[in-house]
mmCIF file of C-alpha atoms in Angstrom:
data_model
loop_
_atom_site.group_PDB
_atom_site.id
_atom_site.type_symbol
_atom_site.label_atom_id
_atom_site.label_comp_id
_atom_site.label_asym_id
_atom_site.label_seq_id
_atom_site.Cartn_x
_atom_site.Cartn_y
_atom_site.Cartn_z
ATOM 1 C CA UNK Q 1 19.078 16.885 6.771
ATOM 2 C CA UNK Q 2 16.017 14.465 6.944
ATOM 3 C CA UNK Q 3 14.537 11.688 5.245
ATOM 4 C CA UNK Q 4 10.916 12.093 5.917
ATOM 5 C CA UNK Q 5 8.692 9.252 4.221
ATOM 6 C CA UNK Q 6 4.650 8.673 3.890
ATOM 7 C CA UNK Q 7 4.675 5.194 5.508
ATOM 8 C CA UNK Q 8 1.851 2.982 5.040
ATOM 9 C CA UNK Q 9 1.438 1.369 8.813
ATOM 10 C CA UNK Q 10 -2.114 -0.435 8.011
ATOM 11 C CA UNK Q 11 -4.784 -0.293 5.992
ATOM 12 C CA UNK Q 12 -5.847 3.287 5.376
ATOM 13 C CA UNK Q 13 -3.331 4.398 7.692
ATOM 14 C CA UNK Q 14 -0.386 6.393 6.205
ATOM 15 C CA UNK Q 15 2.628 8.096 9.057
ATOM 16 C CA UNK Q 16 5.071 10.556 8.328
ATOM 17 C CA UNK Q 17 8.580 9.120 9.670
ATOM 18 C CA UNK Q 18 11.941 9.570 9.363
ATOM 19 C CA UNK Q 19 14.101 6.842 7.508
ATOM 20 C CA UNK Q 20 17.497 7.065 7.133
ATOM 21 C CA UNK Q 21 19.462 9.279 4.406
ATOM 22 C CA UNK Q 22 20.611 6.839 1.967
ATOM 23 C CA UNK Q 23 24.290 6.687 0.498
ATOM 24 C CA UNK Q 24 24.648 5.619 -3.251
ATOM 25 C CA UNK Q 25 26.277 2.275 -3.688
ATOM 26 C CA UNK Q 26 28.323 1.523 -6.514
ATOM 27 C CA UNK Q 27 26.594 2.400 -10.011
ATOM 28 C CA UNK Q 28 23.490 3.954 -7.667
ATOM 29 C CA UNK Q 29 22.449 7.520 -7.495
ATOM 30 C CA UNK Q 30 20.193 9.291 -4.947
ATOM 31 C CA UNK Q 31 17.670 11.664 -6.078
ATOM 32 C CA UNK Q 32 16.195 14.422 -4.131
ATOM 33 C CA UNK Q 33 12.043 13.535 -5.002
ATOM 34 C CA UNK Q 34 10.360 16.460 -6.482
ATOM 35 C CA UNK Q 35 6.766 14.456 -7.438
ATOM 36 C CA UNK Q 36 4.760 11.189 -7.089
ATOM 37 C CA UNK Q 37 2.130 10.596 -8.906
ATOM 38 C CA UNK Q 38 -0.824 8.565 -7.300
ATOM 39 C CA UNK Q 39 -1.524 5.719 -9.146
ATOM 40 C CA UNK Q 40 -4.555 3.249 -9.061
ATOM 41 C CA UNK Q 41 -1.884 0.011 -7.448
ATOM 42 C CA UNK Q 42 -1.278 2.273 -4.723
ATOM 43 C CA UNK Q 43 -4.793 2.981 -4.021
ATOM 44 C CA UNK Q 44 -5.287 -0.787 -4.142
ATOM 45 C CA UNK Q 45 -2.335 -0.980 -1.760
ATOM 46 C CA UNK Q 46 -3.505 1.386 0.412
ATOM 47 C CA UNK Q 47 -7.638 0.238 0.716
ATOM 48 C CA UNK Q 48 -6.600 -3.772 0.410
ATOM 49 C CA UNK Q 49 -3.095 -4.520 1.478
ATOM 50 C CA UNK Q 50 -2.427 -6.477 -2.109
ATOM 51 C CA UNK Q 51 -2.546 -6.710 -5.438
ATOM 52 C CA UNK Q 52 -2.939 -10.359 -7.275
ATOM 53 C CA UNK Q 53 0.295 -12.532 -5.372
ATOM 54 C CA UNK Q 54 2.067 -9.044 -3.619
ATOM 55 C CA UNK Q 55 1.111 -8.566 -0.590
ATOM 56 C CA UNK Q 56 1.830 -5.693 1.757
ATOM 57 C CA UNK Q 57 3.424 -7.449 4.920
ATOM 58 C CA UNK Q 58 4.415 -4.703 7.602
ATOM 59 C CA UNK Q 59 5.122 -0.830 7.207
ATOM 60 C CA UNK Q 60 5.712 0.050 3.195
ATOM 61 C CA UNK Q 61 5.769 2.822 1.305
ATOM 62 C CA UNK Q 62 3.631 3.829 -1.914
ATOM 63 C CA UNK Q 63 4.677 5.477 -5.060
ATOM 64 C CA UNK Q 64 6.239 4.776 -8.293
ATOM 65 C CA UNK Q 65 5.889 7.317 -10.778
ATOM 66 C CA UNK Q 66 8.729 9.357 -9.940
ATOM 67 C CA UNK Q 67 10.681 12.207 -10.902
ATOM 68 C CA UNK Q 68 13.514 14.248 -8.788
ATOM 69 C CA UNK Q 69 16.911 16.037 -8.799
ATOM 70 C CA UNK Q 70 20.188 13.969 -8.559
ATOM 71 C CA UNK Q 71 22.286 15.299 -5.502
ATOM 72 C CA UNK Q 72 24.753 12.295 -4.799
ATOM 73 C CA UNK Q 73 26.358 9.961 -7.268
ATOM 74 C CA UNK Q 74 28.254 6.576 -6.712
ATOM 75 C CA UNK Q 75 31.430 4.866 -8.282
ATOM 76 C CA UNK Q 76 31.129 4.067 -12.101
ATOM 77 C CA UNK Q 77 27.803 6.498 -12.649
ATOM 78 C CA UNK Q 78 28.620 8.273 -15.711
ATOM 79 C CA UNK Q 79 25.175 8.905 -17.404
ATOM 80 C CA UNK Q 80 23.635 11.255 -14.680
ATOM 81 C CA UNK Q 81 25.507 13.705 -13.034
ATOM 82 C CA UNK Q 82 24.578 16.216 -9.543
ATOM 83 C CA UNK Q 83 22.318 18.659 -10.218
ATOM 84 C CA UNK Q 84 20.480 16.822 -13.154
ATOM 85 C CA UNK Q 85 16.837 16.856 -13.193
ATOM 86 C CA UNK Q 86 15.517 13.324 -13.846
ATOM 87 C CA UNK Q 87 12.364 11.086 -14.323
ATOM 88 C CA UNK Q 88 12.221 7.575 -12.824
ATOM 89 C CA UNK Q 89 12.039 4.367 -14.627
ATOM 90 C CA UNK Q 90 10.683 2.595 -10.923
ATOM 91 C CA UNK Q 91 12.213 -0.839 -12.357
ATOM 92 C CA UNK Q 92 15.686 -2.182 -11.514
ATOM 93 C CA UNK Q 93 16.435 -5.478 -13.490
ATOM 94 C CA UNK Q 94 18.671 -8.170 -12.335
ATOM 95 C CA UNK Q 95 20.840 -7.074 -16.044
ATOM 96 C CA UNK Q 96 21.377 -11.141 -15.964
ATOM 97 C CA UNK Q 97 18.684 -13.244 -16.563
ATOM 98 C CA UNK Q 98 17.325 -14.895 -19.657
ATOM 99 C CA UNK Q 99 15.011 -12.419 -19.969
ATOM 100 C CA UNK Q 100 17.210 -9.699 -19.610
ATOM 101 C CA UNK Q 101 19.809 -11.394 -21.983
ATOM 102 C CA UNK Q 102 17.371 -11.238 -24.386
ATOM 103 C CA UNK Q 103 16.483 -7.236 -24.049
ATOM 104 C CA UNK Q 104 13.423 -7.903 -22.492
ATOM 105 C CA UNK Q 105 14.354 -6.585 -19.006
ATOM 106 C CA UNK Q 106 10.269 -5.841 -17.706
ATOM 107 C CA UNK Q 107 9.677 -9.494 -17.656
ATOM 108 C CA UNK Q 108 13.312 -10.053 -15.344
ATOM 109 C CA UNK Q 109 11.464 -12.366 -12.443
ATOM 110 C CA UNK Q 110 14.028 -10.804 -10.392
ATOM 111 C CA UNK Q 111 12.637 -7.210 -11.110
ATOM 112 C CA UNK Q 112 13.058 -5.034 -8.192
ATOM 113 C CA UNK Q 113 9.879 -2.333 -8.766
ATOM 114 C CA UNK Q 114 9.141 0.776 -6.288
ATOM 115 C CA UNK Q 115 6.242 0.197 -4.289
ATOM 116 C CA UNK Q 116 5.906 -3.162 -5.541
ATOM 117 C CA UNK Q 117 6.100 -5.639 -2.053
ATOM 118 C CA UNK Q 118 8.542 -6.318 -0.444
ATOM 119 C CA UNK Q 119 10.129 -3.000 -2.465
ATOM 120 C CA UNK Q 120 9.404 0.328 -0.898
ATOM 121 C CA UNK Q 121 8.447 3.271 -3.200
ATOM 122 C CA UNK Q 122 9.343 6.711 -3.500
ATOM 123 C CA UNK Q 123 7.077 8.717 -1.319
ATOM 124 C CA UNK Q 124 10.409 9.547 0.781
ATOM 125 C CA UNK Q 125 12.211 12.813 0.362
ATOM 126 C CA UNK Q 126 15.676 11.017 -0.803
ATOM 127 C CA UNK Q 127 16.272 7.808 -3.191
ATOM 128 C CA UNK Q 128 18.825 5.406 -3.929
ATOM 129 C CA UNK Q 129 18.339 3.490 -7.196
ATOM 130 C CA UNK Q 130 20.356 2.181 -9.846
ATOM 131 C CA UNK Q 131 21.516 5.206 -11.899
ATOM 132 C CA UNK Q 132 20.682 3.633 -15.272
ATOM 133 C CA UNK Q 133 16.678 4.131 -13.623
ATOM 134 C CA UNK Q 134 17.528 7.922 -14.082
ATOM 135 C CA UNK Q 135 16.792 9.838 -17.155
ATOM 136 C CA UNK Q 136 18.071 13.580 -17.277
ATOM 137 C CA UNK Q 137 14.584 15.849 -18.286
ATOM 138 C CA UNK Q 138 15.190 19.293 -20.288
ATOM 139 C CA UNK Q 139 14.832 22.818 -17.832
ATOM 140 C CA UNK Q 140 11.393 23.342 -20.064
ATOM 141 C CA UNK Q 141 10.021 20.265 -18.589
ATOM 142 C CA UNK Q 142 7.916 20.444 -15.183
ATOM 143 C CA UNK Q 143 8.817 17.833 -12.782
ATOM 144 C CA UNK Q 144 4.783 16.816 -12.506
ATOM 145 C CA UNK Q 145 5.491 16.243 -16.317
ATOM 146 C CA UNK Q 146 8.607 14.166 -15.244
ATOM 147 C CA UNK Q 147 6.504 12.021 -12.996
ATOM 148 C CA UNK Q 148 4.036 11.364 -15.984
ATOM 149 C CA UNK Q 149 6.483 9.846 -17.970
ATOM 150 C CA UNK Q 150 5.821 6.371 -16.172
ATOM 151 C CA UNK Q 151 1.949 6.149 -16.850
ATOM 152 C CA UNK Q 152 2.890 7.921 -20.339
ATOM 153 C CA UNK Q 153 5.155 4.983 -20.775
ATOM 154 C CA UNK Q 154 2.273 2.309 -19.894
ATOM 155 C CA UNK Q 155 0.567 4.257 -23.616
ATOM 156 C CA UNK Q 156 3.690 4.180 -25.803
ATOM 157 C CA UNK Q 157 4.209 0.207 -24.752
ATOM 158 C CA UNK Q 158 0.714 -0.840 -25.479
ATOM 159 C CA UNK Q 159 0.712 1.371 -28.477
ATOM 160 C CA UNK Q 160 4.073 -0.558 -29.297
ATOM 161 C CA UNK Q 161 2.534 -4.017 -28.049
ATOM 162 C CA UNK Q 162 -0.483 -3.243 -30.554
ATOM 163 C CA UNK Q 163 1.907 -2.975 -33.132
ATOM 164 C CA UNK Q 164 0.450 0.795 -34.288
ATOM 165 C CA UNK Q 165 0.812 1.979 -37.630
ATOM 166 C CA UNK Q 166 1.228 5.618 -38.837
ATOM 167 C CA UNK Q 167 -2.677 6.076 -40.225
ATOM 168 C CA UNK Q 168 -4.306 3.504 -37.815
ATOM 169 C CA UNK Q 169 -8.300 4.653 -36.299
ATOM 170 C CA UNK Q 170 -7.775 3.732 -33.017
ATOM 171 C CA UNK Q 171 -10.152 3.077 -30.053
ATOM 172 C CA UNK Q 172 -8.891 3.655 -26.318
ATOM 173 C CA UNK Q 173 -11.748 2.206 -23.584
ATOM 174 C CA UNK Q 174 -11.121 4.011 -20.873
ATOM 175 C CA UNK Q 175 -10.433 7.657 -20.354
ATOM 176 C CA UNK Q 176 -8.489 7.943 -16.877
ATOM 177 C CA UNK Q 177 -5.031 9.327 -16.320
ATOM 178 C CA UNK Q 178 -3.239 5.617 -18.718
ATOM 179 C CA UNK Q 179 -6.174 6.347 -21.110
ATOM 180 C CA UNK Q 180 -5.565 9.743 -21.521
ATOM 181 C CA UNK Q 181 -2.043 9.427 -21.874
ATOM 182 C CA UNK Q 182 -2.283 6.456 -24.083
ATOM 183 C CA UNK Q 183 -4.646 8.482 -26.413
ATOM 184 C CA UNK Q 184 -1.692 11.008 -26.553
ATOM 185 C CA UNK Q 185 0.945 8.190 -27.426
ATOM 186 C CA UNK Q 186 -0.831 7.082 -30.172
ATOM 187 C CA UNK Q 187 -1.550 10.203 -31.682
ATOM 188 C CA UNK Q 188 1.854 11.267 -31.552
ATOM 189 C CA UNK Q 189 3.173 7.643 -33.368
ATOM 190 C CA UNK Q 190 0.835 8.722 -36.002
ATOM 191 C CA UNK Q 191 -2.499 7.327 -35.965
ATOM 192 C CA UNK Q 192 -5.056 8.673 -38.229
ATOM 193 C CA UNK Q 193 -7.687 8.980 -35.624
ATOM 194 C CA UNK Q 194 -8.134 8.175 -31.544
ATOM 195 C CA UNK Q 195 -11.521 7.872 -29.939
ATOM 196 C CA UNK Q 196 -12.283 7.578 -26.094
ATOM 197 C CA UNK Q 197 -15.033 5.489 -24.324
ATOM 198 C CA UNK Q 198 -15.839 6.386 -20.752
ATOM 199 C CA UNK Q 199 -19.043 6.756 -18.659
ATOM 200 C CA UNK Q 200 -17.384 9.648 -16.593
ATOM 201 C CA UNK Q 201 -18.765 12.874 -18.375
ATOM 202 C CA UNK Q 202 -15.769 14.899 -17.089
ATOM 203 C CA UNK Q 203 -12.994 12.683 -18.054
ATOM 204 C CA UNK Q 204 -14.464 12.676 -21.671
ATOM 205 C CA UNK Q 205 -14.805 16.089 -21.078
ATOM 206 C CA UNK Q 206 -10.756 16.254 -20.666
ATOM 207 C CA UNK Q 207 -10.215 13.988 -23.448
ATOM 208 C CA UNK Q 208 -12.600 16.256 -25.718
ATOM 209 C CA UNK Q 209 -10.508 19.402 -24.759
ATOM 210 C CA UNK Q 210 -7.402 17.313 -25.866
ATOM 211 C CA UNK Q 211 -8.929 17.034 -29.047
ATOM 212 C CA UNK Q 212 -10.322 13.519 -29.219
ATOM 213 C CA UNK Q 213 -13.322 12.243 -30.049
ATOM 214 C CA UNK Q 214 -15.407 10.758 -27.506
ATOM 215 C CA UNK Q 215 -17.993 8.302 -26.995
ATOM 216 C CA UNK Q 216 -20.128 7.016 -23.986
ATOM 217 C CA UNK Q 217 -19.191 3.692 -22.912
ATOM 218 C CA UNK Q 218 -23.151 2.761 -22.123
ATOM 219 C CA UNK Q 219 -24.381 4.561 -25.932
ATOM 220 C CA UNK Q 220 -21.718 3.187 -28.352
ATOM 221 C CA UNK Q 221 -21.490 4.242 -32.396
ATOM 222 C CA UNK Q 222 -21.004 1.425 -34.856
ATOM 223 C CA UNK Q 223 -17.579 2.779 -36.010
ATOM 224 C CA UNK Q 224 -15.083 0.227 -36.521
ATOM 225 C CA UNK Q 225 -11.629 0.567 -35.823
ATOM 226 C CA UNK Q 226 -7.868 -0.926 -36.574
ATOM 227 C CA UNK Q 227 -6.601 -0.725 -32.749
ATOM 228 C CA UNK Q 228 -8.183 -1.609 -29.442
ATOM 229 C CA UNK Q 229 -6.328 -0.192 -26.636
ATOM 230 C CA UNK Q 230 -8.220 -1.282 -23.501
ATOM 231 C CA UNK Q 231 -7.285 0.814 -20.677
ATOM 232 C CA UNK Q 232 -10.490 -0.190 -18.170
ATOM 233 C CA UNK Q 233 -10.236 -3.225 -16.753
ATOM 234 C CA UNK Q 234 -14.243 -3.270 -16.330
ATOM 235 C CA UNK Q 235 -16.377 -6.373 -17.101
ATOM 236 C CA UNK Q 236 -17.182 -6.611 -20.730
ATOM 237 C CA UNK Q 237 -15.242 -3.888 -21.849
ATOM 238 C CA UNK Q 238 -12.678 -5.832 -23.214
ATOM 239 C CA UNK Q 239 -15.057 -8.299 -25.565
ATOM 240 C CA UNK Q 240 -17.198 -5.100 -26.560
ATOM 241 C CA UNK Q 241 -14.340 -3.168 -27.847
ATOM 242 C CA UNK Q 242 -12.888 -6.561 -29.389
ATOM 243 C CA UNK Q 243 -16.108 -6.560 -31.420
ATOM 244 C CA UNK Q 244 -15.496 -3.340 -32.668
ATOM 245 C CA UNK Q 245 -12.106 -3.930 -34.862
ATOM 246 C CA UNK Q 246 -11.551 -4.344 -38.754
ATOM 247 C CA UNK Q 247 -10.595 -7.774 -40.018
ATOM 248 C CA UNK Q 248 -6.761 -8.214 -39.091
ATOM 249 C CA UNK Q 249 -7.613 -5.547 -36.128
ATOM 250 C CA UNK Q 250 -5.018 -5.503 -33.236
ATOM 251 C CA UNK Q 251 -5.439 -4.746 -29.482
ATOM 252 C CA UNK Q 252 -3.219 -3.897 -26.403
ATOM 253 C CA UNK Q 253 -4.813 -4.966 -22.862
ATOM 254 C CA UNK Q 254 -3.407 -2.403 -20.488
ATOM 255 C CA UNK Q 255 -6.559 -1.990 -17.647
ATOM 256 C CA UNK Q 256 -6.386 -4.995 -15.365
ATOM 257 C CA UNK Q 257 -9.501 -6.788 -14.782
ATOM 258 C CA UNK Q 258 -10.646 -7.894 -11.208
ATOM 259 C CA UNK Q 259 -11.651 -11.270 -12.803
ATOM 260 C CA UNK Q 260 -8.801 -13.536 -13.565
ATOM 261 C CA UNK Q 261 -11.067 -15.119 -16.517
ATOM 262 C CA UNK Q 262 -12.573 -13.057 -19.330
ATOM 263 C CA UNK Q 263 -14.879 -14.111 -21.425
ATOM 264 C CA UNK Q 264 -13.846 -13.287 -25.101
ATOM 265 C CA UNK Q 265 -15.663 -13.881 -28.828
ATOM 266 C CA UNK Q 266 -13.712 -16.690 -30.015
ATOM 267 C CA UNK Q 267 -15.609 -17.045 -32.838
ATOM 268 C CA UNK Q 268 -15.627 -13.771 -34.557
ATOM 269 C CA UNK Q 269 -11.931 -13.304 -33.195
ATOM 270 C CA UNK Q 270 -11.036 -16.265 -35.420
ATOM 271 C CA UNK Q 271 -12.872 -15.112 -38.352
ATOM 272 C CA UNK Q 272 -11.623 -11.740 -38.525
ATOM 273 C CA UNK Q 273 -7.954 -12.910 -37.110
ATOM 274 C CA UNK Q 274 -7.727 -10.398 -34.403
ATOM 275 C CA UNK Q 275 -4.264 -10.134 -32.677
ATOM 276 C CA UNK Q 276 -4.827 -9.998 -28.883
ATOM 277 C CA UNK Q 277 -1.286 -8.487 -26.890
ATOM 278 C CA UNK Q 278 -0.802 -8.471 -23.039
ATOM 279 C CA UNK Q 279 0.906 -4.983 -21.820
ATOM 280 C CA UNK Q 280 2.873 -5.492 -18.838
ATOM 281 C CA UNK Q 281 4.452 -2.177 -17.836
ATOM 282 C CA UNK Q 282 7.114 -1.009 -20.576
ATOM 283 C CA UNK Q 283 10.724 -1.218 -21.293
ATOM 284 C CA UNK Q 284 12.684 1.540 -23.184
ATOM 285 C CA UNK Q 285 10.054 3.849 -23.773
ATOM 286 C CA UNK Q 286 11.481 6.876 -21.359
ATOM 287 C CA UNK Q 287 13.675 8.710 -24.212
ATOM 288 C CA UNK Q 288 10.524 8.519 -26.343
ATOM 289 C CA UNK Q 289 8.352 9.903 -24.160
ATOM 290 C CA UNK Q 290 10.631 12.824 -23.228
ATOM 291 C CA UNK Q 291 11.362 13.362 -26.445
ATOM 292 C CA UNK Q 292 7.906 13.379 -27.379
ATOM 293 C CA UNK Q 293 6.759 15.705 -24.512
ATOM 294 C CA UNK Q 294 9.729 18.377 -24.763
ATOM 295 C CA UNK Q 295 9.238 18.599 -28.263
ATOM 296 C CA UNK Q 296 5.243 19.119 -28.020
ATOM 297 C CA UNK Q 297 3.962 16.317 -29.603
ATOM 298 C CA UNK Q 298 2.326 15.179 -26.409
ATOM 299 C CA UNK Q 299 0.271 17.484 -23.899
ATOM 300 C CA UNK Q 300 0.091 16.709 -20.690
ATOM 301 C CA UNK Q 301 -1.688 19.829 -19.534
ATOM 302 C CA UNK Q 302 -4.621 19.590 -17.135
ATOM 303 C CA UNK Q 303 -3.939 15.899 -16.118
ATOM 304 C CA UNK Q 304 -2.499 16.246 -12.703
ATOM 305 C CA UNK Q 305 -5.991 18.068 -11.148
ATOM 306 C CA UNK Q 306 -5.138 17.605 -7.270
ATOM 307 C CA UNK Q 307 -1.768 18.356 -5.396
ATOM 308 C CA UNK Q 308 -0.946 17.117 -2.196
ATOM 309 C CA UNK Q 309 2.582 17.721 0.735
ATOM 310 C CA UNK Q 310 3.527 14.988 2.136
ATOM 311 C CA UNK Q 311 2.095 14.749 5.033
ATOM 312 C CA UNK Q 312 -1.089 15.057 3.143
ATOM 313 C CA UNK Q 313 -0.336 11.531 1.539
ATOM 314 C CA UNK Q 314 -3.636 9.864 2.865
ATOM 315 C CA UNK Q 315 -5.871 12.414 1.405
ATOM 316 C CA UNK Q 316 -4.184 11.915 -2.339
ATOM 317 C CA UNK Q 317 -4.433 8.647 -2.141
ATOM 318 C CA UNK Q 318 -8.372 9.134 -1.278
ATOM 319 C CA UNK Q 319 -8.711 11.790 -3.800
ATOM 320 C CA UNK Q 320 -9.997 9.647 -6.196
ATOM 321 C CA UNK Q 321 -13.218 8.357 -3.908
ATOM 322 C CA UNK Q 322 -13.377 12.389 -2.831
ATOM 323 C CA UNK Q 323 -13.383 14.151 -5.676
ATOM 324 C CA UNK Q 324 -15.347 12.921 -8.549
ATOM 325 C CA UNK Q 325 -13.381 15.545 -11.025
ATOM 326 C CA UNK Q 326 -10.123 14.241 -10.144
ATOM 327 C CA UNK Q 327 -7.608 12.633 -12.883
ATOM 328 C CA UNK Q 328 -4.172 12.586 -11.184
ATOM 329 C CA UNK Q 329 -2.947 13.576 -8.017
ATOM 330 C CA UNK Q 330 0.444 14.596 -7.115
ATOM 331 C CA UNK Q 331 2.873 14.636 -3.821
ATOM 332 C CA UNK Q 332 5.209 16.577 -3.260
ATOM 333 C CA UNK Q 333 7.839 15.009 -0.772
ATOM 334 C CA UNK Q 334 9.458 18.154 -0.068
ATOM 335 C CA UNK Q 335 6.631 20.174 1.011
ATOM 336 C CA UNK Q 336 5.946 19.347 4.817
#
């Protein structure tokens, strides 16, 4: 039995090779890996070798939202179990830091994250990770679904990091695959109304067919809102949408901007007392989200639009720059 794996050898260059089959350590389980999901960091990876401070130094492999079937567990694993069919929290925590101590484990600086350098990701055909990373996913749920519970959990945690309240008009800026799924989140914690900017035609086409409303990002309505969730990272976006909140307003920056410094409205920010949260990743937001998705409160129907084998890795991560209706794109590591 083999361990083929997508390796990034270069920029632009992805090669199918063999690593070896890994044995699960003590409190680790391996997964077989059913789906990846392409997502934007690995594109970044992929085209630019680094992201902010990590930099890709030597072969590495791409991929982090992951989902898969257990099929080897080590000593003192008692919460998955062989056979189970699991989505992938891609973060291990050190379990021992201050931050950790004090429950909030997605700020541990020793945070060991698939395809975050110098960690490998999961575009392999077998894992190794610390079991508690494992979440067992109901029969009814599609392992593409499984793999969308990582940029699913990006929406619940900004929601959360907006503080969100049950009635709340909400704005999202940005209508790709986080957008999307962050429209979904906050629908399904109860907001009274969610709205989509975009200046793709087809992904507010998707979000209209979800049953959002949806604006253009370049014609804008004067509606006012309670919660900015700002999901674009593009220049400006972030100050515009600020303008566009209720006194007391509260937003959630998820999209990372390519600018380290943003300007923002100080002024009218102070006057109206507009809360202003930074959303890095999540933390204890995968029983929610399968919860949420099993039970139908969140659709994730028509968001993967491009499937890819592994050896076809190179082409996903294009897809994006290829195909101009394209949302998410999955591999399949056992399809060769």
């Amino acid at each position: 039995m083999g361990n083929a794996a997508a390796v990034m050898t270069g920029l632009n260059s992805i090669e199918i090779q063999e690593r070896p089959m890994p044995e699960p350590a003590p409190g680790q389980a391996v997964i077989r890996v059913e789906a990846v999901g392409v997502c934007g960091s690995d594109v970044a990876y992929y085209r630019y070798g680094k992201i902010g401070p990590f930099v890709v130094d030597g072969p590495f492999i791409l991929g982090h939202e992951v989902s898969g079937q257990v099929v080897a567990v080590g000593d003192g694993v008692d919460n998955v179990n062989v056979g189970d069919r699991v989505a992938v929290e891609p973060g291990t925590p050190d379990r021992s830091c201050e931050e950790c101590r004090a429950g909030r484990y997605h700020l541990c600086p020793n945070l060991e994250f698939l395809a975050t350098p110098p960690y490998d990701g999961a575009l392999l055909q077998y894992l190794a990770m610390d079991a508690r990373c494992y979440f067992p996913i109901p029969d009814s749920m599609s392992y593409e679904h499984g793999a969308l519970l990582e940029p699913l959990s990006v929406g619940l945690w900004g929601c959360q990091r907006a503080n969100l309240q049950a009635g709340d008009d909400v704005l999202i800026t940005g209508a790709g695959p986080v957008g999307l799924l962050a429209a979904e989140a906050a629908r399904a914690l109860g907001a009274g109304s969610v709205s989509l900017t975009d200046i793709s035609d087809y992904r507010l086409g998707v979000a209209r067919d979800h049953g959002f409303a949806v604006e253009k990002s370049d014609a804008p309505t004067s509606r006012t809102f309670d919660v900015l969730l700002e999901c674009s990272g593009a220049p400006g976006v972030l100050a515009a949408g600020l303008g566009r909140l209720h006194e007391a307003g509260r937003a959630a920056v998820i999209g990372l901007a390519k600018s380290e410094e943003v300007p923002l409205p100080l002024s009218t920010l102070n006057w109206k007392e507009i809360t202003i949260s930074m959303v890095n990743r999540y933390k204890d937001t995968w029983p929610l989200g399968i919860a949420l998705v099993s039970s139908g409160r969140i659709n994730l129907e028509g968001l993967v639009t491009h499937s890819f084998s592994l050896p076809q890795t190179a082409a996903a991560l294009e897809n994006t720059s290829t195909e101009p209706e394209s949302l998410k794109a999955m591999i399949y590591p056992q399809r060769l």
